[in-house]
Coordinates of C-alpha atoms in Angstrom, one line a residue:
M1 CA 110.7 145.7 125.5
A2 CA 108.3 144.7 128.7
L3 CA 106.5 144.1 125.2
F4 CA 109.4 141.9 122.8
K5 CA 110.3 140.0 127.0
N6 CA 106.6 139.2 127.2
Y7 CA 107.3 138.0 124.0
L8 CA 109.8 136.1 123.8
F9 CA 108.7 134.0 127.0
I10 CA 105.0 132.5 125.2
I11 CA 108.9 131.4 122.8
I12 CA 109.9 129.7 125.0
L13 CA 107.7 128.0 126.6
L14 CA 106.1 126.6 123.1
S15 CA 108.8 125.1 122.9
T16 CA 110.0 123.0 126.3
S17 CA 106.4 122.0 126.9
V18 CA 106.3 120.3 122.8
I19 CA 109.7 119.3 123.9
F20 CA 109.8 118.5 127.2
A21 CA 106.3 116.6 127.3
Q22 CA 107.4 114.0 125.2
Q23 CA 110.7 113.4 125.7
Q24 CA 110.3 110.1 127.2
E25 CA 108.2 108.6 125.1
N26 CA 109.5 110.3 122.3
P27 CA 113.1 111.7 121.7
F28 CA 113.5 114.4 120.2
T29 CA 116.6 115.4 117.0
I30 CA 117.6 118.8 116.2
K31 CA 118.7 119.9 112.5
W32 CA 119.0 122.9 110.9
D33 CA 117.3 122.6 107.8
K34 CA 117.3 126.3 105.9
G35 CA 115.8 127.5 109.4
L36 CA 116.8 125.1 113.0
K37 CA 114.3 122.5 113.8
V38 CA 113.3 120.0 116.2
E39 CA 111.2 116.5 115.3
S40 CA 109.5 113.8 117.9
L41 CA 110.8 110.3 115.7
D42 CA 107.7 109.9 114.7
K43 CA 106.7 113.0 113.5
Q44 CA 103.8 113.8 115.5
F45 CA 105.7 116.9 117.0
K46 CA 107.5 119.0 114.6
M47 CA 108.9 122.7 115.5
K48 CA 110.2 125.0 113.5
F49 CA 112.4 128.9 114.8
G50 CA 112.8 131.7 112.1
G51 CA 113.5 134.9 111.3
R52 CA 113.8 137.0 108.6
I53 CA 116.2 141.0 108.6
M54 CA 115.5 143.2 105.8
V55 CA 117.3 146.1 105.3
D56 CA 116.4 148.8 102.7
H57 CA 118.0 151.8 100.6
A58 CA 116.7 154.3 98.5
F59 CA 117.0 157.2 95.7
F60 CA 113.9 159.3 95.3
S61 CA 114.3 161.9 92.2
Q62 CA 110.8 163.5 90.5
D63 CA 110.4 166.2 87.7
K64 CA 108.8 170.1 87.4
N65 CA 105.4 168.4 87.1
L66 CA 105.3 166.5 90.6
D67 CA 107.3 169.5 92.6
I68 CA 104.1 171.9 91.3
N69 CA 101.6 169.4 92.1
F70 CA 102.5 167.3 95.3
N71 CA 105.1 169.8 96.6
P72 CA 109.0 169.3 96.8
L73 CA 111.0 166.4 97.5
T74 CA 112.2 166.8 101.4
T75 CA 114.8 164.0 100.7
T76 CA 116.1 161.8 98.3
S77 CA 117.3 158.6 100.4
G78 CA 116.5 156.7 103.0
T79 CA 117.0 153.6 105.1
E80 CA 115.2 151.6 106.7
L81 CA 115.1 148.2 109.1
R82 CA 111.7 147.3 106.9
R83 CA 111.5 144.2 108.6
A84 CA 112.7 142.5 111.7
R85 CA 110.8 139.3 112.2
I86 CA 110.6 135.9 113.9
F87 CA 108.4 133.5 114.6
T88 CA 107.7 129.5 115.9
S89 CA 105.4 127.0 114.0
G90 CA 104.8 123.7 114.8
T91 CA 102.7 120.4 114.6
L92 CA 101.1 118.3 117.8
Y93 CA 100.4 115.3 118.1
G94 CA 100.7 115.1 114.1
N95 CA 97.3 116.5 113.1
V96 CA 97.2 120.5 115.6
D97 CA 99.4 123.0 113.8
F98 CA 100.3 126.6 115.2
K99 CA 102.6 130.0 114.4
F100 CA 103.4 132.5 115.9
S101 CA 105.3 135.6 114.4
I102 CA 106.2 138.7 115.5
D103 CA 107.7 141.5 113.9
F104 CA 110.3 144.4 115.4
S105 CA 110.1 146.7 112.9
G106 CA 109.4 150.7 112.4
N107 CA 110.1 151.3 116.2
L108 CA 106.8 148.8 116.7
T109 CA 106.1 145.4 118.1
T110 CA 103.8 144.1 115.7
V111 CA 102.0 140.7 116.1
K112 CA 102.1 139.3 112.5
D113 CA 100.8 135.5 112.4
A114 CA 98.9 133.8 115.8
Y115 CA 97.1 131.0 114.6
I116 CA 96.0 127.6 115.4
S117 CA 95.1 124.8 113.0
V118 CA 93.4 121.6 113.1
N119 CA 94.1 119.6 110.2
D120 CA 92.3 116.2 108.4
I121 CA 89.1 117.0 109.6
P122 CA 86.5 115.0 107.7
Y123 CA 84.3 116.4 104.5
L124 CA 86.1 119.9 105.6
G125 CA 89.7 119.4 105.6
T126 CA 91.6 123.1 107.6
V127 CA 90.4 125.0 109.8
R128 CA 92.3 127.8 111.2
A129 CA 91.8 130.4 114.0
G130 CA 93.5 133.3 114.5
H131 CA 95.2 135.9 113.0
L132 CA 96.1 134.9 109.4
K133 CA 96.6 135.9 106.3
E134 CA 93.1 136.5 104.7
P135 CA 92.3 133.9 101.0
F136 CA 92.7 137.1 98.6
S137 CA 95.6 137.2 95.9
L138 CA 98.5 135.1 94.8
E139 CA 100.8 137.8 95.8
A140 CA 99.6 139.1 99.0
L141 CA 99.3 135.5 100.1
S142 CA 103.0 134.9 99.7
S143 CA 105.4 135.6 101.8
S144 CA 107.6 138.7 101.3
K145 CA 110.8 136.5 101.7
Y146 CA 110.3 135.4 98.4
L147 CA 109.0 137.6 95.9
S148 CA 110.8 139.0 93.2
F149 CA 110.7 142.7 93.6
M150 CA 110.9 145.0 97.4
E151 CA 107.4 146.0 97.5
R152 CA 104.2 144.3 96.3
P153 CA 102.1 146.2 92.9
F154 CA 99.5 148.5 93.6
S155 CA 96.6 145.7 94.6
D156 CA 98.0 145.2 98.0
D157 CA 96.5 148.4 98.8
F158 CA 93.2 147.4 98.2
V159 CA 93.7 144.7 99.9
Q160 CA 94.0 144.2 104.0
Q161 CA 95.7 141.2 104.7
R162 CA 95.5 140.0 108.1
N163 CA 92.7 139.8 110.5
N164 CA 91.1 137.6 112.6
G165 CA 89.5 135.5 111.7
I166 CA 87.9 131.6 111.6
L167 CA 89.3 130.1 107.6
V168 CA 88.3 126.7 106.3
M169 CA 90.5 125.6 103.6
N170 CA 90.6 122.3 101.6
D171 CA 92.1 120.7 99.0
F172 CA 90.3 118.4 95.7
Y173 CA 91.9 116.0 93.2
K174 CA 95.0 115.3 93.8
K175 CA 95.6 119.1 95.0
R176 CA 95.3 120.0 91.8
L177 CA 91.4 122.4 93.2
S178 CA 91.9 124.6 96.2
V179 CA 89.5 126.0 98.1
Q180 CA 89.7 128.8 100.9
A181 CA 86.5 130.7 102.4
G182 CA 87.2 132.0 105.7
Y183 CA 84.5 135.2 108.6
F184 CA 87.0 137.7 109.7
F185 CA 86.6 140.9 111.9
N186 CA 88.6 144.0 110.3
E187 CA 87.6 147.8 111.1
D188 CA 88.7 148.8 107.0
N189 CA 91.4 148.9 103.8
S190 CA 93.9 150.0 106.8
S191 CA 93.2 148.9 110.2
D192 CA 95.0 145.4 110.4
D193 CA 93.6 146.1 113.9
K194 CA 94.2 142.6 116.1
A195 CA 90.7 143.8 118.7
A196 CA 88.4 145.4 115.2
N197 CA 84.8 144.7 116.3
G198 CA 81.7 145.4 114.4
G199 CA 83.1 145.1 111.5
Y200 CA 83.3 141.8 108.9
A201 CA 84.7 140.4 105.6
I202 CA 83.6 137.1 104.0
T203 CA 86.4 136.2 101.7
A204 CA 87.1 133.2 99.3
R205 CA 89.3 132.1 97.0
V206 CA 89.6 128.7 95.0
S207 CA 92.0 127.6 92.6
G208 CA 93.1 125.1 89.6
L209 CA 96.3 123.8 88.5
L210 CA 96.2 122.9 85.2
I211 CA 99.7 122.1 84.6
D212 CA 101.6 120.8 86.9
N213 CA 104.4 119.1 86.2
K214 CA 107.3 118.7 89.1
K215 CA 109.5 117.3 86.3
E216 CA 109.2 119.5 83.1
R217 CA 109.0 122.5 86.4
K218 CA 106.4 123.8 84.4
I219 CA 103.0 125.4 86.5
L220 CA 99.4 126.9 85.1
Q221 CA 97.7 127.7 87.6
V222 CA 94.7 130.2 87.5
A223 CA 92.6 131.1 90.4
T224 CA 89.7 133.8 91.7
A225 CA 88.6 135.2 94.8
Y226 CA 86.0 137.5 95.6
S227 CA 85.2 140.0 99.9
Y228 CA 82.9 141.6 101.2
R229 CA 83.4 143.4 103.6
K230 CA 81.1 145.9 106.1
P231 CA 83.5 148.4 107.7
S232 CA 82.4 149.5 111.3
S233 CA 83.9 152.5 111.0
K234 CA 81.9 153.3 107.7
T235 CA 84.5 155.0 105.7
Y236 CA 87.2 153.5 103.3
R237 CA 89.8 154.9 101.7
I238 CA 92.5 153.4 99.2
E239 CA 96.5 155.6 98.6
S240 CA 99.5 154.3 97.2
R241 CA 103.0 154.7 97.4
P242 CA 104.5 154.4 93.8
E243 CA 105.9 151.1 95.5
A244 CA 108.7 151.9 97.4
H245 CA 107.7 151.7 101.3
L246 CA 110.1 154.5 102.2
S247 CA 108.3 156.8 99.7
R248 CA 106.9 159.8 102.4
L249 CA 104.4 161.0 99.0
K250 CA 101.6 158.7 98.3
Y251 CA 100.9 159.8 94.1
I252 CA 97.8 158.7 93.6
F253 CA 94.3 158.0 97.4
T254 CA 90.9 159.1 97.1
G255 CA 90.8 160.2 100.6
P256 CA 88.1 159.1 103.2
I257 CA 84.9 157.1 101.2
S258 CA 82.3 158.6 103.9
S259 CA 78.6 156.2 104.4
V260 CA 79.7 153.4 102.8
R261 CA 77.5 150.5 103.6
N262 CA 79.3 147.1 102.1
L263 CA 82.7 146.7 99.5
N264 CA 82.9 144.1 96.8
L265 CA 86.2 142.8 95.0
I266 CA 87.2 140.4 93.5
N267 CA 90.4 139.2 91.7
L268 CA 92.0 137.3 88.8
E269 CA 95.2 135.4 88.6
L270 CA 96.9 134.1 86.7
L271 CA 100.9 132.4 87.3
Y272 CA 102.4 130.7 84.7
I273 CA 105.9 129.0 85.6
N274 CA 108.7 127.5 83.0
N275 CA 111.2 126.1 84.1
S276 CA 113.5 129.1 84.4
F277 CA 110.6 131.6 83.3
S278 CA 107.8 132.4 85.2
F279 CA 104.5 134.7 84.0
Q280 CA 102.1 136.3 86.6
S281 CA 99.1 138.6 86.4
E282 CA 96.4 139.6 88.7
Y283 CA 93.7 141.9 87.6
L284 CA 91.2 143.1 90.7
S285 CA 88.6 145.8 91.0
T286 CA 86.5 146.7 94.2
T287 CA 82.7 148.4 94.0
I288 CA 82.5 150.3 97.4
N289 CA 78.9 150.8 97.7
T290 CA 77.0 154.3 99.5
G291 CA 73.1 153.9 98.7
I292 CA 70.8 151.3 98.2
S293 CA 70.3 152.1 94.7
N294 CA 71.6 155.1 93.3
P295 CA 73.9 154.3 90.9
T296 CA 75.9 157.3 92.0
D297 CA 76.0 156.1 95.2
T298 CA 78.0 153.4 93.8
Y299 CA 82.5 153.6 92.9
G300 CA 84.3 151.3 91.7
F301 CA 88.1 151.2 91.6
A302 CA 90.7 148.6 89.5
T303 CA 94.2 147.6 89.4
Y304 CA 96.4 145.3 87.9
Y305 CA 99.9 144.2 86.9
G306 CA 101.6 141.4 85.1
Q307 CA 105.5 139.8 85.8
V308 CA 107.9 138.0 84.2
S309 CA 111.3 136.3 85.4
Y310 CA 113.9 134.6 84.6
Y311 CA 116.8 132.7 86.0
V312 CA 120.3 133.2 84.3
T313 CA 121.9 130.3 86.3
G314 CA 119.3 128.2 85.5
E315 CA 116.6 128.0 88.9
S316 CA 113.3 127.6 88.9
K317 CA 110.2 129.0 90.5
R318 CA 108.7 127.1 93.4
L319 CA 104.6 127.1 94.7
K320 CA 104.7 126.2 97.9
N321 CA 100.3 125.6 97.6
S322 CA 97.4 127.6 96.7
Y323 CA 96.7 129.0 100.4
D324 CA 100.7 130.4 100.9
G325 CA 102.4 130.6 97.7
M326 CA 105.3 131.2 95.8
D327 CA 107.8 129.2 98.1
R328 CA 112.0 129.8 98.7
I329 CA 114.4 129.3 96.2
S330 CA 117.8 127.3 96.7
P331 CA 120.8 128.5 94.2
N332 CA 122.1 125.3 92.3
K333 CA 125.2 126.1 93.2
N334 CA 125.7 128.6 96.6
Y335 CA 127.9 131.8 96.2
G336 CA 131.3 130.8 97.8
K337 CA 133.9 128.3 96.2
S338 CA 131.0 126.2 94.5
G339 CA 129.9 128.7 92.6
P340 CA 127.7 132.3 92.2
G341 CA 124.0 131.2 93.8
A342 CA 121.4 132.2 91.7
L343 CA 120.3 135.4 89.1
E344 CA 117.1 136.7 88.9
L345 CA 116.3 139.4 86.5
A346 CA 112.6 140.4 86.7
L347 CA 110.2 143.2 85.3
R348 CA 106.7 144.4 86.3
Y349 CA 103.9 146.7 84.9
S350 CA 101.3 147.6 86.8
S351 CA 98.9 150.1 86.6
S352 CA 95.9 151.5 89.7
D353 CA 93.0 153.9 88.4
L354 CA 91.2 155.4 91.4
N355 CA 89.3 157.9 89.6
D356 CA 85.2 157.4 89.2
Q357 CA 82.1 160.1 89.6
D358 CA 83.5 163.1 92.3
I359 CA 86.2 161.1 93.2
F360 CA 89.6 162.0 91.3
G361 CA 92.1 160.1 93.5
G362 CA 95.0 159.8 89.7
E363 CA 95.8 157.3 87.8
Q364 CA 99.4 155.5 88.0
H365 CA 101.7 153.3 85.7
D366 CA 104.4 151.9 87.5
I367 CA 107.6 150.2 85.5
T368 CA 109.8 148.1 88.0
I369 CA 112.7 146.0 86.7
G370 CA 114.5 143.8 89.2
V371 CA 117.7 141.9 90.2
N372 CA 118.2 140.1 92.7
W373 CA 121.3 137.5 93.7
Y374 CA 120.9 135.3 95.7
L375 CA 124.1 133.9 97.3
N376 CA 121.8 130.6 99.3
P377 CA 118.4 129.7 99.9
A378 CA 119.1 132.0 103.0
T379 CA 120.6 135.3 102.1
R380 CA 119.5 137.2 99.4
L381 CA 120.6 140.7 97.8
M382 CA 118.0 142.3 95.0
A383 CA 117.3 146.1 93.4
N384 CA 114.2 147.4 92.1
N385 CA 114.4 150.9 90.0
V386 CA 110.4 151.3 88.8
F387 CA 110.2 154.5 87.2
A388 CA 107.1 155.7 88.1
D389 CA 104.4 158.0 85.9
I390 CA 101.3 159.8 87.7
S391 CA 98.9 160.2 84.1
G392 CA 99.1 163.7 84.0
K393 CA 100.7 165.4 87.1
G394 CA 104.4 163.8 86.7
K395 CA 106.7 161.5 86.4
A396 CA 109.3 159.8 89.7
N397 CA 112.1 157.3 89.5
I398 CA 112.8 155.3 92.6
F399 CA 116.0 153.4 93.2
Q400 CA 116.1 150.6 96.1
L401 CA 117.9 148.5 96.7
R402 CA 118.2 145.0 100.0
F403 CA 120.2 143.1 101.9
Q404 CA 117.4 140.2 103.1
I405 CA 118.7 137.7 105.3
D406 CA 115.6 134.9 106.5
F407 CA 115.7 131.5 107.8

């Protein structure tokens, strides 16, 4: 509670300092635009306040083969507050941006984003420093508020989303070409440690908009990313749930890999939007080096997914920008007297192979069916069914529900 009060005090302090520092020269307007926004008349100072609440329920089942290989399920259902987050973001003097967000789910208080950006620097574009997302993977860069499925695919277990670091990003050719590159401090692939020291990562991403037709609602984006990582702990591991956060079982896992010298991760992306239809796919491979030149000292693992979605009610997915990924969906007609809201149908196939040489982490293939009902731009109900096939070991089924509000 004391920590929460400290964070709340920081948010209030930021808010009042921006508003009152300039109120005599530039009066501010306050409005609701999918979140509470404060803005000076000359648009040099802006502030937004928002948050999200995601409440999940899940029901599990597995066959007898998995009972034998991984023990029987200790519970067949569960519920959790998946995310409970508040944030403030804004612009100071027209060219300095900031964001500060914290999450209170899981009986923990965690800083998610805490960064400062300086924009419009000649030749460089934007320089951002703080605790932020590394430019790697469209699905990881996109906010959880706007994903088509309740959980990200297996690729999320290979990628550490946020780290302390410095990021440089710029757009070229009328934003058709985007480049992001950064230096980050990290411990390992699962620490998400905001005070890490010793380990580091160099991550870069390039994306290109081959088609960007807003009138016809068509987008084709391709991207590739590379990350060189040197964990200070000298250990690395990959382990995956069956794309259900409430699952207590991780059916595939490498176990700790010791004496790690460095890692090389490569990711390929494809996004295609055509009116109400969309297709998205990524392929990620990681090479773990534990020696100098002996091939047996190198391990390689890979994962990929492909997903399609369709808005029955006529809406279309939106791409916010290269770095921020997907954007908010607004129903053509909100649920209520005026209409039914928006309905999205989605299907995803994902695969992960954690077997190589003397590591038998397992191989898993998931098929996820999703139905999303958007009551309005801030409220969404989600239903997912995951069919998990753990190669040679058995099958599992998870049905999930989410109640979500965000602004």
